[in-house]
CSV table of C-alpha atoms and ligand atoms in Angstrom, one decimal:
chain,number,residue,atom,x,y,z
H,1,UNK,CA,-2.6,9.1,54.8
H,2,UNK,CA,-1.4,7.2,57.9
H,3,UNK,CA,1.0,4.5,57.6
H,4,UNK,CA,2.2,2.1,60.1
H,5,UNK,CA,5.2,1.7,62.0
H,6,UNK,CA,6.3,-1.0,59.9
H,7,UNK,CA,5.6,0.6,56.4
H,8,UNK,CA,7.8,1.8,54.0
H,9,UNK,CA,7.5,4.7,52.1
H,10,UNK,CA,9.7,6.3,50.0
H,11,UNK,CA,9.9,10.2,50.0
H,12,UNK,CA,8.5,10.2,46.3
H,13,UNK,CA,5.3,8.4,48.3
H,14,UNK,CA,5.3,10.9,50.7
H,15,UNK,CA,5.4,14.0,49.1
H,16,UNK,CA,2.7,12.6,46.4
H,17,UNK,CA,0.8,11.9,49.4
H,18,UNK,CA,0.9,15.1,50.9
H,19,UNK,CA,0.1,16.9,47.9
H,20,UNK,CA,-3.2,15.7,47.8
H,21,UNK,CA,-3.9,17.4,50.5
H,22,UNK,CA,-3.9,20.4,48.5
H,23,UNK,CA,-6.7,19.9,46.1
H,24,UNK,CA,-5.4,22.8,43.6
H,25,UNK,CA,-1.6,21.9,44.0
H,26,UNK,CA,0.0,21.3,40.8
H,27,UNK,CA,2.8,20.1,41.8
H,28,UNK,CA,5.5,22.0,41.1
H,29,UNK,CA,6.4,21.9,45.1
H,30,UNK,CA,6.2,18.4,45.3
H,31,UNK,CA,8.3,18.2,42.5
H,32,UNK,CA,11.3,20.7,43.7
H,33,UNK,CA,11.3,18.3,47.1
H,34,UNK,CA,12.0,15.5,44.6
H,35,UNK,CA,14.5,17.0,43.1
H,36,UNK,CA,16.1,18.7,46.0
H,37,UNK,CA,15.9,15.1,47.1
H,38,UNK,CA,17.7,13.6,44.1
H,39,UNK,CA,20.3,16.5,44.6
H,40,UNK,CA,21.3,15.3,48.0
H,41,UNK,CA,22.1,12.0,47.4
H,42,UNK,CA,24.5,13.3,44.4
H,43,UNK,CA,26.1,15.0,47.2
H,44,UNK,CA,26.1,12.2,49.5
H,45,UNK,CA,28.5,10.6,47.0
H,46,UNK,CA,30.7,13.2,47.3
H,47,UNK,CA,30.6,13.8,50.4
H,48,UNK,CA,31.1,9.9,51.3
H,49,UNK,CA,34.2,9.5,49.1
H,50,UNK,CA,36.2,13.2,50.5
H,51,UNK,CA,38.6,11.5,52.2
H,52,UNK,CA,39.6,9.2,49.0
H,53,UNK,CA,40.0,12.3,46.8
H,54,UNK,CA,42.4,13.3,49.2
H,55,UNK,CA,44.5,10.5,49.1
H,56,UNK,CA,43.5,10.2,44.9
H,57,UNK,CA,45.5,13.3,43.7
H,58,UNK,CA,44.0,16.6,46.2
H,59,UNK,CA,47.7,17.5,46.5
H,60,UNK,CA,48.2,18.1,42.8
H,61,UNK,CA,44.3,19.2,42.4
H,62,UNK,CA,43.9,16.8,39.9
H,63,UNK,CA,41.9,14.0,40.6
H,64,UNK,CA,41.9,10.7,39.0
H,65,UNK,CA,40.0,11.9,35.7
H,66,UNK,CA,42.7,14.4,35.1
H,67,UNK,CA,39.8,17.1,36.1
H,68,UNK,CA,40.7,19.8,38.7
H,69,UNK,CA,39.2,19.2,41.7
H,70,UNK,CA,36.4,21.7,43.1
H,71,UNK,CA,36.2,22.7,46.7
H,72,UNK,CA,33.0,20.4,48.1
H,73,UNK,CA,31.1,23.3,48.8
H,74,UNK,CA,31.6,24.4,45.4
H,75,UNK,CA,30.5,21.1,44.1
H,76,UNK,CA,27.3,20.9,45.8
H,77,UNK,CA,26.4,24.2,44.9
H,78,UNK,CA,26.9,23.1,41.0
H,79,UNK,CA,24.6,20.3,41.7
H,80,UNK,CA,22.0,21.8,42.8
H,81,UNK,CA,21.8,24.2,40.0
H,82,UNK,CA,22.6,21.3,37.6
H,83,UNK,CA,19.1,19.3,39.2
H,84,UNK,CA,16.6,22.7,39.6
H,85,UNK,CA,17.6,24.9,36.7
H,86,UNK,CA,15.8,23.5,34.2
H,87,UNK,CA,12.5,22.2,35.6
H,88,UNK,CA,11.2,25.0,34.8
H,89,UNK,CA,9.4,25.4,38.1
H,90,UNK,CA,11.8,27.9,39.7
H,91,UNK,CA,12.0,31.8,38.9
H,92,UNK,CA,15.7,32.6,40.7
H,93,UNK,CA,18.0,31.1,43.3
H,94,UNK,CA,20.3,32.1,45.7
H,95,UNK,CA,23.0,30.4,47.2
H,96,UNK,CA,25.9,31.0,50.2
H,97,UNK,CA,28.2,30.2,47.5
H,98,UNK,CA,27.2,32.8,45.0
H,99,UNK,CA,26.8,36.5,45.5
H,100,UNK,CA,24.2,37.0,43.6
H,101,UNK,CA,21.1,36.2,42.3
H,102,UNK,CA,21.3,32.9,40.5
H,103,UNK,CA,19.3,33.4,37.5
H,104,UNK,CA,17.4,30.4,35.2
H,105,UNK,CA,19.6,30.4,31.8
H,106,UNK,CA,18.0,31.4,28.8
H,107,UNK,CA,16.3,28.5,27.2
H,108,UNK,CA,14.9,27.3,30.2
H,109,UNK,CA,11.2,28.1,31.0
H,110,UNK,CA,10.5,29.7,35.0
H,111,UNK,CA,8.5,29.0,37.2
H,112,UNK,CA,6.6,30.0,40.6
H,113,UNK,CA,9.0,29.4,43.1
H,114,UNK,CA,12.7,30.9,44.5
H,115,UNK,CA,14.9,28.7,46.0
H,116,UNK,CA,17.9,29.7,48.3
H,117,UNK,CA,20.1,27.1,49.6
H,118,UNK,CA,23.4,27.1,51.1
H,119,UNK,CA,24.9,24.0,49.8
H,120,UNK,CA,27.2,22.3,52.4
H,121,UNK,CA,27.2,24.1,55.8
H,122,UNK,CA,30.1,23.6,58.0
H,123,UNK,CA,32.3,22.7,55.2
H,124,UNK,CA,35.3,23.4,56.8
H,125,UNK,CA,34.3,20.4,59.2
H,126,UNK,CA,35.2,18.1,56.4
H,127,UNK,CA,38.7,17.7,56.5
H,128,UNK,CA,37.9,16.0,59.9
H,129,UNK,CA,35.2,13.8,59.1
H,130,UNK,CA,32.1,15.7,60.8
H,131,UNK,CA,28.9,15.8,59.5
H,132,UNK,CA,28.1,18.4,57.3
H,133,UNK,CA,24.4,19.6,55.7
H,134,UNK,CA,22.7,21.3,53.1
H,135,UNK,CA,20.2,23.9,53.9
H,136,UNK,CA,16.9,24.9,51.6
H,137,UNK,CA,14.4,27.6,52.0
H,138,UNK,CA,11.2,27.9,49.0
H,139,UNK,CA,9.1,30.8,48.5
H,140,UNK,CA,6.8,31.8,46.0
H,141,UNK,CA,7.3,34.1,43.4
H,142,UNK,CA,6.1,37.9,44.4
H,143,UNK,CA,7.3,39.8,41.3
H,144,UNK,CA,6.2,40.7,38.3
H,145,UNK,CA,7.9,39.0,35.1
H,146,UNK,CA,8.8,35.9,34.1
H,147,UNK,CA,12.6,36.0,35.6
H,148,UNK,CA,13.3,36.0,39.1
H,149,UNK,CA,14.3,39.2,41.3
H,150,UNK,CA,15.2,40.1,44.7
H,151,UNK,CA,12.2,41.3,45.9
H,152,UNK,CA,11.8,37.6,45.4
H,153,UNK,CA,14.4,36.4,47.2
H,154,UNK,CA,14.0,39.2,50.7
H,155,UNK,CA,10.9,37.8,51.9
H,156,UNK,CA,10.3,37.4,55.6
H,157,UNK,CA,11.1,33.4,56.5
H,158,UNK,CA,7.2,33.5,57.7
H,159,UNK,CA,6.5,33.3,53.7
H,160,UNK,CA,8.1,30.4,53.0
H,161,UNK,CA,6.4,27.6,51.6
H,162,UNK,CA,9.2,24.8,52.3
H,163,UNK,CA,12.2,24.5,53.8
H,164,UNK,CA,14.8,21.1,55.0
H,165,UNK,CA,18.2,20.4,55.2
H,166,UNK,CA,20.0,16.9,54.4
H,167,UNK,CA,22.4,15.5,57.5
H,168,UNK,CA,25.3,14.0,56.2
H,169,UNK,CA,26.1,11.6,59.2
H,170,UNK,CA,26.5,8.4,60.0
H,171,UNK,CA,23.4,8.0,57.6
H,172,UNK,CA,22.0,10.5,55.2
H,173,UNK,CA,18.7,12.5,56.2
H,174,UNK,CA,16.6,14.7,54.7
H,175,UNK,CA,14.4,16.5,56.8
H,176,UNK,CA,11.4,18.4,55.5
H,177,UNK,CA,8.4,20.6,56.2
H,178,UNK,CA,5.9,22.4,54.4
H,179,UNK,CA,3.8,23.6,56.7
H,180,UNK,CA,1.9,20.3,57.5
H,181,UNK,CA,4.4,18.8,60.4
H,182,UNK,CA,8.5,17.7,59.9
H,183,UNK,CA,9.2,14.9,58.4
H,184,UNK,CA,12.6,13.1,58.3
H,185,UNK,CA,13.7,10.8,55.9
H,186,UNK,CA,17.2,8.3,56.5
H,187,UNK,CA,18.7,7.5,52.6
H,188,UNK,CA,19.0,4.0,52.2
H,189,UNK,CA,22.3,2.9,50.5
H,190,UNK,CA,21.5,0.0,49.4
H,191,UNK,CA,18.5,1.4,47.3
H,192,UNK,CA,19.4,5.1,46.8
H,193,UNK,CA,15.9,5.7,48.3
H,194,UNK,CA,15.0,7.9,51.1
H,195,UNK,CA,12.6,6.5,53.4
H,196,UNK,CA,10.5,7.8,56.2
H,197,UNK,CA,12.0,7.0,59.5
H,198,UNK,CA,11.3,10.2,61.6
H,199,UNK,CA,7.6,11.0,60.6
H,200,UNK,CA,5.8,13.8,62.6
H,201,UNK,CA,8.6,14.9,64.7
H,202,UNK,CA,8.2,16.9,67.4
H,203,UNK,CA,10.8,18.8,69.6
H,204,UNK,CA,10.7,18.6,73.0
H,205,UNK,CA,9.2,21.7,75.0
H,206,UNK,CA,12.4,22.0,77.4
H,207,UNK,CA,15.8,21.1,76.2
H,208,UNK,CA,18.6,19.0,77.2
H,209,UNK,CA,21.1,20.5,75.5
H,210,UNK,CA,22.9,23.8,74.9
H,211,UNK,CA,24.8,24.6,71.5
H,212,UNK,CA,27.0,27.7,71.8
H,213,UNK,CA,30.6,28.5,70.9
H,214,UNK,CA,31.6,29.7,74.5
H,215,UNK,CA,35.1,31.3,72.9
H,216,UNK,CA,33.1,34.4,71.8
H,217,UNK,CA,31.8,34.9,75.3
H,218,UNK,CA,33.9,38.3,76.1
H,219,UNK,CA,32.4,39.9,73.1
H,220,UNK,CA,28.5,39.0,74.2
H,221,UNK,CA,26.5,41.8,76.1
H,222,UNK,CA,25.9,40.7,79.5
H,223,UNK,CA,22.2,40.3,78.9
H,224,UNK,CA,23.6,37.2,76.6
H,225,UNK,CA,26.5,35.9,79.2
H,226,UNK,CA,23.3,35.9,81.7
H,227,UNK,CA,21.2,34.0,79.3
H,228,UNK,CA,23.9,31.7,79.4
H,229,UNK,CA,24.3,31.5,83.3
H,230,UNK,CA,20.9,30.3,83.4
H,231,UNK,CA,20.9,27.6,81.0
H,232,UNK,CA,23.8,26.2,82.6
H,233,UNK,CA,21.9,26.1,85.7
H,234,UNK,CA,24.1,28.8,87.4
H,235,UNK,CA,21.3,31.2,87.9
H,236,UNK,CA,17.2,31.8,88.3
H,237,UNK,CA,16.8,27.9,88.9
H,238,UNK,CA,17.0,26.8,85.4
H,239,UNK,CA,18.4,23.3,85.2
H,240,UNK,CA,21.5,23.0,83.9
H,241,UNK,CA,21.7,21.7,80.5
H,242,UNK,CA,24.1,19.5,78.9
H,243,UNK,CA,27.0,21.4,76.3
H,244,UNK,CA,27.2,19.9,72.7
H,245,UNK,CA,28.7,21.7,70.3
H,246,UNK,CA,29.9,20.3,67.0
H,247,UNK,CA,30.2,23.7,65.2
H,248,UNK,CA,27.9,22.6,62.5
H,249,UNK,CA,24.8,24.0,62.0
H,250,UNK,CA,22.6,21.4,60.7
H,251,UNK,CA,24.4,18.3,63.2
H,252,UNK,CA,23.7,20.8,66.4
H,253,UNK,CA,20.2,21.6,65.0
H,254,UNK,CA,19.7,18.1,64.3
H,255,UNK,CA,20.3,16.8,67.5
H,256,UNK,CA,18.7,19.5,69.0
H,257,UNK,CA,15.2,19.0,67.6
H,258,UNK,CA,15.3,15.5,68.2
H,259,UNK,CA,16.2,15.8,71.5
H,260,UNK,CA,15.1,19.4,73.0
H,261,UNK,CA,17.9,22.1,73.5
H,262,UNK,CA,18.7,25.2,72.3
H,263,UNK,CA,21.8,26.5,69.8
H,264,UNK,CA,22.8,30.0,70.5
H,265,UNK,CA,24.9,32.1,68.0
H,266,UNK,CA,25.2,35.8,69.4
H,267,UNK,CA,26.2,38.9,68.0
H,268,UNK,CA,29.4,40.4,70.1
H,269,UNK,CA,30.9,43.7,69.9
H,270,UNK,CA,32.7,43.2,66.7
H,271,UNK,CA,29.7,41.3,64.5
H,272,UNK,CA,26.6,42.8,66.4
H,273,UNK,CA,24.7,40.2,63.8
H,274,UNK,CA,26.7,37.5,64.5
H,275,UNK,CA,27.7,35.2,61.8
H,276,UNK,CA,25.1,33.3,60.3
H,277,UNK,CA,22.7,33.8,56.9
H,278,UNK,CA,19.3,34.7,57.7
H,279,UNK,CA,17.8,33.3,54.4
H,280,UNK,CA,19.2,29.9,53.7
H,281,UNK,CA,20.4,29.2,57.2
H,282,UNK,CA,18.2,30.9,59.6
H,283,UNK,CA,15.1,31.0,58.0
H,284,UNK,CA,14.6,27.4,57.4
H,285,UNK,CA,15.7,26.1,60.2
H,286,UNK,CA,13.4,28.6,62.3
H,287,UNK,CA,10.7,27.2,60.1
H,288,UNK,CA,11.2,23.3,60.3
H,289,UNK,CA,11.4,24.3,64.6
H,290,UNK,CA,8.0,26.1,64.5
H,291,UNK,CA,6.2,23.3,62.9
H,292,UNK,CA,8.0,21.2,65.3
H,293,UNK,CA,7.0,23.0,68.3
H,294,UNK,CA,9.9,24.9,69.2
H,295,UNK,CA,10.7,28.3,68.5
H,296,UNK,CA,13.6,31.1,66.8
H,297,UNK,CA,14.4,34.2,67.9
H,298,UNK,CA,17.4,37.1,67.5
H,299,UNK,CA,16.6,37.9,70.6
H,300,UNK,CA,14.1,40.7,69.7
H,301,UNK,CA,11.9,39.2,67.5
H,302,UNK,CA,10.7,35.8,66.1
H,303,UNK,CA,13.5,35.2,63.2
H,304,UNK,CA,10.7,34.0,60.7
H,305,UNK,CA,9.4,37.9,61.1
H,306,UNK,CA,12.3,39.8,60.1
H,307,UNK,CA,12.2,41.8,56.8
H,308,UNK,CA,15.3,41.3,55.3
H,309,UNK,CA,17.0,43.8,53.2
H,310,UNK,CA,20.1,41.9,51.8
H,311,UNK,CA,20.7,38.4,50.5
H,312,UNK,CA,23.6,37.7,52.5
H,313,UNK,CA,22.2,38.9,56.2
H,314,UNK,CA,23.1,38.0,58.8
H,315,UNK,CA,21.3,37.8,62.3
H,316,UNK,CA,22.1,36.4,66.0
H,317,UNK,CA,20.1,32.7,66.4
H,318,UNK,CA,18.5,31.4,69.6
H,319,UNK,CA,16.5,28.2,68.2
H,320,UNK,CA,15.1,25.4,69.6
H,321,UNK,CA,13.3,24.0,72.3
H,322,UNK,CA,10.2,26.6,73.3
H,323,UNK,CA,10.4,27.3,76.7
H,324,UNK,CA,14.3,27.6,76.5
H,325,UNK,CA,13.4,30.2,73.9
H,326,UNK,CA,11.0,32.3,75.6
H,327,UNK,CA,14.2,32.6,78.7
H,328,UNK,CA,15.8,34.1,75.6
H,329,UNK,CA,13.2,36.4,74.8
H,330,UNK,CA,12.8,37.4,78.4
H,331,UNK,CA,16.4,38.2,79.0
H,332,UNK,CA,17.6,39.9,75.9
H,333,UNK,CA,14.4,41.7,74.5
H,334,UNK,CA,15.5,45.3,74.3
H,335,UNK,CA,19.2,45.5,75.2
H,336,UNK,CA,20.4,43.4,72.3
H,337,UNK,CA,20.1,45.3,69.0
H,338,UNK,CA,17.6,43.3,66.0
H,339,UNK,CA,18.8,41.6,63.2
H,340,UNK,CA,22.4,43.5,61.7
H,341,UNK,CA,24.1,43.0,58.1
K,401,AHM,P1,29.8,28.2,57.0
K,401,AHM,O1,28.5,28.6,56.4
K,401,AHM,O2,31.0,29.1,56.6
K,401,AHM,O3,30.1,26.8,56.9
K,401,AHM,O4,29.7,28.6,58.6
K,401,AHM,C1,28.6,28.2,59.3
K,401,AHM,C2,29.0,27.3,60.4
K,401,AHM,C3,27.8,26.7,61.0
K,401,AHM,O5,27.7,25.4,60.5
K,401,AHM,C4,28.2,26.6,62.5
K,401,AHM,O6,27.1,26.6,63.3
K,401,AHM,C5,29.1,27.8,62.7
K,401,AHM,O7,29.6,28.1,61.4
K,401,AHM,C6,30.2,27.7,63.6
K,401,AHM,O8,30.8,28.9,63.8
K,401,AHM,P2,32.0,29.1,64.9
K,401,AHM,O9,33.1,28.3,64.4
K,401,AHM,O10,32.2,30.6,64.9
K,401,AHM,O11,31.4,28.6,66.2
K,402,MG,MG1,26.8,28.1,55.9
């Protein structure tokens, strides 16, 4: 359905009206978008009042309540549990806070779908007031049982059937895809609503901006430190593009897709895989960047074609704008090893 510039819809709207693009749809993944949704505006609330729990009681760990305090990251992570484990429409889930499988507690019924999350990337960015984000990733259900497993869970990222993250900036956003385009959505306070404000988006072929933590540099093979020559215009006639790094996943991806660049995170001698989690960081992101025409890679292969082998993975990231990609592709194939541990 096509709505004008001036409509508004809500992301309950949308997702409904996705759906029925899917004639035999029953709504189960509509319905863990909702609730994902609903889930990220608890967390807003948190996240909106962490510098007044520091100043109500952090120091003695007690907060106002008389409860002790969790770590945010900790929180989130609860709440998302608390919104999906019951609906009944999940099998397992997996989370950077947990090491394991997350199963559905007895009682509950399961469902068709795994969900992994990490709950609020760049956490440690909090104590200085930078934006921080939640990252999702859906598949469906390969095993046999009722219960979820981790055959489940290690899925290539091609498989997934969903995948966002939430922004918490200036505003709140929640952007999503499914396969069918990205779609962002900006919370509005006033109505605890999210509300398309980015439909369609699309990522700009070439970038303007490049994402990397320079400090690791002396540990990157020199097929990487050449990589980075060139987008910095030093070398092969690639214009030099503008350095923006908040050292927060989801804000530097954010900013990226809306405006074309490209975030680099390496592996060095030390972490050959670098540092961040293929499943709920990688993959989704690589996913919501495809479907907005740009593109992922480890520098070997597309990310979204890995087979992982561990929950926890971790792989080097070169995502964003496509043709900034492909000089990645065409400068590290080989040399670099593939996705580590
Ligand atoms: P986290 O999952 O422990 O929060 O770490 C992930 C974060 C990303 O948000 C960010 O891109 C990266 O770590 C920054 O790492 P570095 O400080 O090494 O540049
Ligand atoms: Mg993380």
């Amino acid at each position: 359905m096509r709505h004008s510039d001036t409509s508004v819809v809500t992301i309950e709207r949308y997702i409904i009206e996705q759906e029925q693009h899917y004639p035999q749809a029953t709504g189960d993944l509509s319905a863990i978008l909702y609730d994902l949704a609903l889930a990220a505006k608890m967390i807003t609330n948190r996240v909106r009042s962490a510098g007044l729990a520091d100043v109500l009681g952090e120091t003695t760990g007690i907060n106002v309540h008389g409860e002790t305090q969790q770590k945010l990251d900790v929180l989130a992570h609860n709440i998302i549990i608390k919104a999906m484990d019951h609906t009944g429409r999940l099998c397992a889930m997996a989370s950077e806070e947990s090491p394991d499988l997350i199963p559905i507690p007895d009682g509950f019924r399961t469902g068709k779908y795994a969900l992994l999350f990490d709950p609020l990337d760049g956490s440690s960015n909090i104590d200085v007031n930078v934006p921080v984000g939640t990252i999702f990733s859906v598949l469906r259900k390969v095993s046999a049982g009722t219960h979820g497993t981790m055959a489940d869970m290690l899925q290539p990222g091609r498989r997934q059937v969903a995948a966002g993250y939430v922004i918490y900036g200036s505003s709140t956003m929640l952007v999503y895809t499914t396969g069918q385009g990205v779609h962002g959505f900006t919370l509005d306070p006033t109505l605890g609503e999210f509300l398309l404000s980015h439909p369609d988006i699309r990522t700009p072929l070439c970038g303007r901006y490049l994402s990397v933590n320079d400090s690791y540099a002396t540990g990157w093979e020199e097929p990487v430190r050449a990589l980075m020559r060139h987008y910095r215009g030093l070398e092969g006639g690639h214009p030099a593009l503008s350095v923006r790094y908040v050292g927060s996943l989801v804000a530097d991806f954010h900013r990226n897709l809306l405006g074309g660049g490209i975030f680099a995170y390496a592996g060095n001698h030390d972490h050959p895989a670098g540092k961040l989690r293929l499943l709920y960081e990688v993959n989704p992101l690589a996913f919501i960047v495809e479907q907005a025409g740009g593109s992922a890679t480890d520098g070997v292969q597309d990310v979204l074609d890995i087979v992982p082998h561990a929950l926890h993975q971790r792989t080097p990231l070169f995502i964003g704008s496509a043709d900034d990609v492909a000089l990645a592709r065409r400068l590290l194939g080989g040399p670099l090893a593939g996705a580590g541990a």
